[in-house]
Amino acid sequence: MRLFSALVPPAAVLDHLTDHLADQSARLPTGLRWTPADRWHVTLRFYGDGDDPVTRAAWLRERVEGRVAPRLRLTGGGTFAGVLWAGVHAATVVDERRFAELAEAAGADGTEFRAHLTLARWRASRQVPEKIAPTDFLLGYTGPWFVPEVALLMRSDFTAGDEGRREPIYTTVERLPLARA
């Protein structure tokens, strides 16, 4: 079991991105393991294996619950270390600060935090697939604005998937309500 804290964009936001990817299907890279839309989220902090869910939930309640939620949207994209991602951007400088403070309250290191939503993966030891340039199909992408209502403490358990790959199953451990501005 692995624990992480995350924001899950509303269904309408995820549907908008799904529709964009469907419209771009001829331009999408091949050879990737695409993340199903029902597992899309914006990680605030990954806590790793062996963390106690009860202790972590209590810790997050003290630090995260009730913080003012930032106004965000998915836009653009990029790649790093075997990951293709959609970017997450804040509406204003105030929202940017709120987002950074929310991530830091969840335990993120402000210097290393890169807000993103993972779309697909490939083995980092392999070269980036030829058609991976996110500029081809994500550069012009801009999703609708959203304000998350909750931050989540999630657990990830693995099960055998296709071709013997381990597939994560995400379960919400704790819902941490956020405040509106």
mmCIF file of C-alpha atoms in Angstrom:
data_model
loop_
_atom_site.group_PDB
_atom_site.id
_atom_site.type_symbol
_atom_site.label_atom_id
_atom_site.label_comp_id
_atom_site.label_asym_id
_atom_site.label_seq_id
_atom_site.Cartn_x
_atom_site.Cartn_y
_atom_site.Cartn_z
ATOM 1 C CA MET A 1 0.000 0.000 0.000
ATOM 2 C CA ARG A 2 1.218 3.450 -0.949
ATOM 3 C CA LEU A 3 -0.297 6.722 0.238
ATOM 4 C CA PHE A 4 -0.510 10.072 -1.517
ATOM 5 C CA SER A 5 -2.541 13.268 -1.253
ATOM 6 C CA ALA A 6 -4.252 14.609 -4.348
ATOM 7 C CA LEU A 7 -6.810 16.844 -5.965
ATOM 8 C CA VAL A 8 -9.216 15.223 -8.413
ATOM 9 C CA PRO A 9 -10.637 17.631 -10.982
ATOM 10 C CA PRO A 10 -14.417 17.508 -11.442
ATOM 11 C CA ALA A 11 -15.873 15.082 -13.998
ATOM 12 C CA ALA A 12 -16.642 17.893 -16.472
ATOM 13 C CA VAL A 13 -12.957 18.920 -16.470
ATOM 14 C CA LEU A 14 -11.797 15.334 -16.995
ATOM 15 C CA ASP A 15 -14.407 14.846 -19.737
ATOM 16 C CA HIS A 16 -13.125 17.966 -21.498
ATOM 17 C CA LEU A 17 -9.580 16.560 -21.539
ATOM 18 C CA THR A 18 -10.848 13.134 -22.621
ATOM 19 C CA ASP A 19 -12.719 14.747 -25.525
ATOM 20 C CA HIS A 20 -9.596 16.686 -26.525
ATOM 21 C CA LEU A 21 -7.497 13.508 -26.552
ATOM 22 C CA ALA A 22 -10.182 11.718 -28.595
ATOM 23 C CA ASP A 23 -10.140 14.585 -31.120
ATOM 24 C CA GLN A 24 -6.353 14.258 -31.319
ATOM 25 C CA SER A 25 -6.306 10.442 -31.568
ATOM 26 C CA ALA A 26 -4.454 10.403 -34.894
ATOM 27 C CA ARG A 27 -1.654 12.502 -33.385
ATOM 28 C CA LEU A 28 -1.286 10.697 -30.046
ATOM 29 C CA PRO A 29 1.979 8.894 -29.348
ATOM 30 C CA THR A 30 2.018 5.113 -29.600
ATOM 31 C CA GLY A 31 3.847 2.689 -27.342
ATOM 32 C CA LEU A 32 2.667 4.309 -24.120
ATOM 33 C CA ARG A 33 0.703 2.929 -21.180
ATOM 34 C CA TRP A 34 -2.195 5.367 -20.981
ATOM 35 C CA THR A 35 -3.613 6.114 -17.549
ATOM 36 C CA PRO A 36 -7.388 5.554 -17.464
ATOM 37 C CA ALA A 37 -9.336 8.766 -16.851
ATOM 38 C CA ASP A 38 -10.845 7.329 -13.663
ATOM 39 C CA ARG A 39 -7.330 7.413 -12.136
ATOM 40 C CA TRP A 40 -6.456 10.967 -13.215
ATOM 41 C CA HIS A 41 -5.496 13.226 -10.322
ATOM 42 C CA VAL A 42 -3.081 15.990 -9.361
ATOM 43 C CA THR A 43 -0.705 14.667 -6.709
ATOM 44 C CA LEU A 44 0.071 17.069 -3.893
ATOM 45 C CA ARG A 45 2.499 14.719 -2.134
ATOM 46 C CA PHE A 46 3.500 11.075 -2.457
ATOM 47 C CA TYR A 47 4.195 9.495 0.945
ATOM 48 C CA GLY A 48 5.344 6.090 -0.230
ATOM 49 C CA ASP A 49 5.049 2.581 1.132
ATOM 50 C CA GLY A 50 4.418 1.748 4.755
ATOM 51 C CA ASP A 51 2.904 5.034 5.902
ATOM 52 C CA ASP A 52 0.075 4.573 8.435
ATOM 53 C CA PRO A 53 -3.220 5.829 6.918
ATOM 54 C CA VAL A 54 -4.765 6.809 10.271
ATOM 55 C CA THR A 55 -1.720 8.813 11.343
ATOM 56 C CA ARG A 56 -1.335 10.451 7.913
ATOM 57 C CA ALA A 57 -5.045 11.367 7.794
ATOM 58 C CA ALA A 58 -4.833 13.052 11.213
ATOM 59 C CA TRP A 59 -1.676 14.906 10.140
ATOM 60 C CA LEU A 60 -3.360 16.126 6.940
ATOM 61 C CA ARG A 61 -6.544 17.201 8.749
ATOM 62 C CA GLU A 62 -4.478 19.552 10.924
ATOM 63 C CA ARG A 63 -2.520 20.972 7.987
ATOM 64 C CA VAL A 64 -4.824 20.889 4.943
ATOM 65 C CA GLU A 65 -8.483 20.822 5.951
ATOM 66 C CA GLY A 66 -10.180 24.204 5.584
ATOM 67 C CA ARG A 67 -7.494 25.857 3.461
ATOM 68 C CA VAL A 68 -8.821 28.120 0.731
ATOM 69 C CA ALA A 69 -8.908 26.212 -2.544
ATOM 70 C CA PRO A 70 -7.164 27.695 -5.569
ATOM 71 C CA ARG A 71 -8.894 28.214 -8.927
ATOM 72 C CA LEU A 72 -7.122 25.909 -11.412
ATOM 73 C CA ARG A 73 -7.267 24.497 -14.909
ATOM 74 C CA LEU A 74 -5.487 21.871 -16.975
ATOM 75 C CA THR A 75 -3.490 23.370 -19.807
ATOM 76 C CA GLY A 76 -0.570 22.380 -22.003
ATOM 77 C CA GLY A 77 1.670 19.473 -21.137
ATOM 78 C CA GLY A 78 5.135 18.019 -21.051
ATOM 79 C CA THR A 79 7.265 15.004 -20.272
ATOM 80 C CA PHE A 80 9.743 13.896 -17.645
ATOM 81 C CA ALA A 81 11.245 10.557 -16.538
ATOM 82 C CA GLY A 82 8.898 8.279 -18.422
ATOM 83 C CA VAL A 83 5.772 10.396 -17.832
ATOM 84 C CA LEU A 84 3.567 12.316 -20.257
ATOM 85 C CA TRP A 85 1.511 14.892 -18.382
ATOM 86 C CA ALA A 86 -1.032 17.690 -18.688
ATOM 87 C CA GLY A 87 -0.087 20.885 -16.888
ATOM 88 C CA VAL A 88 -1.998 22.478 -14.018
ATOM 89 C CA HIS A 89 -2.133 26.247 -13.818
ATOM 90 C CA ALA A 90 -3.634 28.687 -11.339
ATOM 91 C CA ALA A 91 -5.966 31.527 -12.355
ATOM 92 C CA THR A 92 -4.186 34.355 -10.514
ATOM 93 C CA VAL A 93 -1.081 35.053 -8.487
ATOM 94 C CA VAL A 94 -3.212 34.639 -5.345
ATOM 95 C CA ASP A 95 -4.440 31.239 -6.589
ATOM 96 C CA GLU A 96 -0.860 30.287 -7.439
ATOM 97 C CA ARG A 97 0.164 31.078 -3.857
ATOM 98 C CA ARG A 98 -2.824 29.152 -2.449
ATOM 99 C CA PHE A 99 -1.952 26.141 -4.603
ATOM 100 C CA ALA A 100 1.702 26.203 -3.520
ATOM 101 C CA GLU A 101 0.709 26.576 0.143
ATOM 102 C CA LEU A 102 -1.777 23.708 -0.155
ATOM 103 C CA ALA A 103 0.876 21.420 -1.651
ATOM 104 C CA GLU A 104 3.419 22.456 0.993
ATOM 105 C CA ALA A 105 0.860 21.867 3.772
ATOM 106 C CA ALA A 106 0.417 18.351 2.346
ATOM 107 C CA GLY A 107 4.189 17.915 2.633
ATOM 108 C CA ALA A 108 5.422 18.811 -0.862
ATOM 109 C CA ASP A 109 8.845 20.363 -1.222
ATOM 110 C CA GLY A 110 8.150 23.724 -2.844
ATOM 111 C CA THR A 111 11.350 23.610 -4.876
ATOM 112 C CA GLU A 112 10.562 20.216 -6.429
ATOM 113 C CA PHE A 113 6.762 20.370 -6.756
ATOM 114 C CA ARG A 114 5.615 20.328 -10.398
ATOM 115 C CA ALA A 115 1.832 20.281 -10.632
ATOM 116 C CA HIS A 116 0.680 17.878 -13.318
ATOM 117 C CA LEU A 117 -1.856 15.237 -14.224
ATOM 118 C CA THR A 118 -0.238 12.023 -15.513
ATOM 119 C CA LEU A 119 -1.700 10.924 -18.846
ATOM 120 C CA ALA A 120 0.658 8.112 -19.797
ATOM 121 C CA ARG A 121 3.917 6.378 -18.918
ATOM 122 C CA TRP A 122 6.715 4.516 -20.636
ATOM 123 C CA ARG A 123 9.776 2.811 -19.254
ATOM 124 C CA ALA A 124 12.185 5.565 -18.315
ATOM 125 C CA SER A 125 15.066 3.380 -19.502
ATOM 126 C CA ARG A 126 13.666 3.548 -23.034
ATOM 127 C CA GLN A 127 14.002 6.529 -25.284
ATOM 128 C CA VAL A 128 11.093 8.922 -25.452
ATOM 129 C CA PRO A 129 8.741 7.616 -28.142
ATOM 130 C CA GLU A 130 9.254 9.419 -31.429
ATOM 131 C CA LYS A 131 5.839 11.092 -31.535
ATOM 132 C CA ILE A 132 5.797 12.115 -27.867
ATOM 133 C CA ALA A 133 6.234 15.855 -28.457
ATOM 134 C CA PRO A 134 3.411 17.238 -26.302
ATOM 135 C CA THR A 135 3.446 20.334 -28.469
ATOM 136 C CA ASP A 136 1.744 18.202 -31.132
ATOM 137 C CA PHE A 137 -1.453 17.668 -29.214
ATOM 138 C CA LEU A 138 -1.302 19.419 -25.830
ATOM 139 C CA LEU A 139 0.329 22.781 -26.532
ATOM 140 C CA GLY A 140 -2.943 24.459 -27.454
ATOM 141 C CA TYR A 141 -5.021 22.610 -24.897
ATOM 142 C CA THR A 142 -6.788 24.706 -22.267
ATOM 143 C CA GLY A 143 -9.413 23.137 -20.028
ATOM 144 C CA PRO A 144 -12.185 24.791 -18.046
ATOM 145 C CA TRP A 145 -11.504 26.443 -14.706
ATOM 146 C CA PHE A 146 -12.333 24.532 -11.536
ATOM 147 C CA VAL A 147 -12.073 24.996 -7.796
ATOM 148 C CA PRO A 148 -11.464 21.717 -5.937
ATOM 149 C CA GLU A 149 -13.864 21.103 -3.074
ATOM 150 C CA VAL A 150 -11.659 18.583 -1.276
ATOM 151 C CA ALA A 151 -8.121 17.341 -1.044
ATOM 152 C CA LEU A 152 -7.917 13.564 -0.763
ATOM 153 C CA LEU A 153 -5.677 11.144 1.047
ATOM 154 C CA MET A 154 -5.527 8.177 -1.316
ATOM 155 C CA ARG A 155 -4.084 4.709 -1.067
ATOM 156 C CA SER A 156 -2.734 2.812 -4.007
ATOM 157 C CA ASP A 157 -2.806 -0.978 -4.004
ATOM 158 C CA PHE A 158 -1.551 -3.045 -6.903
ATOM 159 C CA THR A 159 -3.222 -5.873 -8.737
ATOM 160 C CA ALA A 160 -2.109 -7.913 -11.736
ATOM 161 C CA GLY A 161 -3.128 -6.192 -14.965
ATOM 162 C CA ASP A 162 -2.741 -6.943 -18.636
ATOM 163 C CA GLU A 163 0.438 -8.705 -19.717
ATOM 164 C CA GLY A 164 1.447 -9.252 -16.090
ATOM 165 C CA ARG A 165 1.861 -5.522 -15.379
ATOM 166 C CA ARG A 166 0.900 -4.354 -11.935
ATOM 167 C CA GLU A 167 -2.028 -1.944 -12.107
ATOM 168 C CA PRO A 168 -2.861 0.482 -9.271
ATOM 169 C CA ILE A 169 -6.263 0.609 -7.633
ATOM 170 C CA TYR A 170 -6.901 3.925 -5.874
ATOM 171 C CA THR A 171 -9.079 4.166 -2.788
ATOM 172 C CA THR A 172 -9.981 7.329 -0.902
ATOM 173 C CA VAL A 173 -8.843 7.114 2.727
ATOM 174 C CA GLU A 174 -9.830 10.620 3.843
ATOM 175 C CA ARG A 175 -11.678 13.575 2.323
ATOM 176 C CA LEU A 176 -10.332 16.935 3.474
ATOM 177 C CA PRO A 177 -12.813 19.742 2.685
ATOM 178 C CA LEU A 178 -11.335 22.954 1.335
ATOM 179 C CA ALA A 179 -12.772 26.439 1.816
ATOM 180 C CA ARG A 180 -14.020 28.755 -0.944
ATOM 181 C CA ALA A 181 -12.511 32.213 -1.331
#
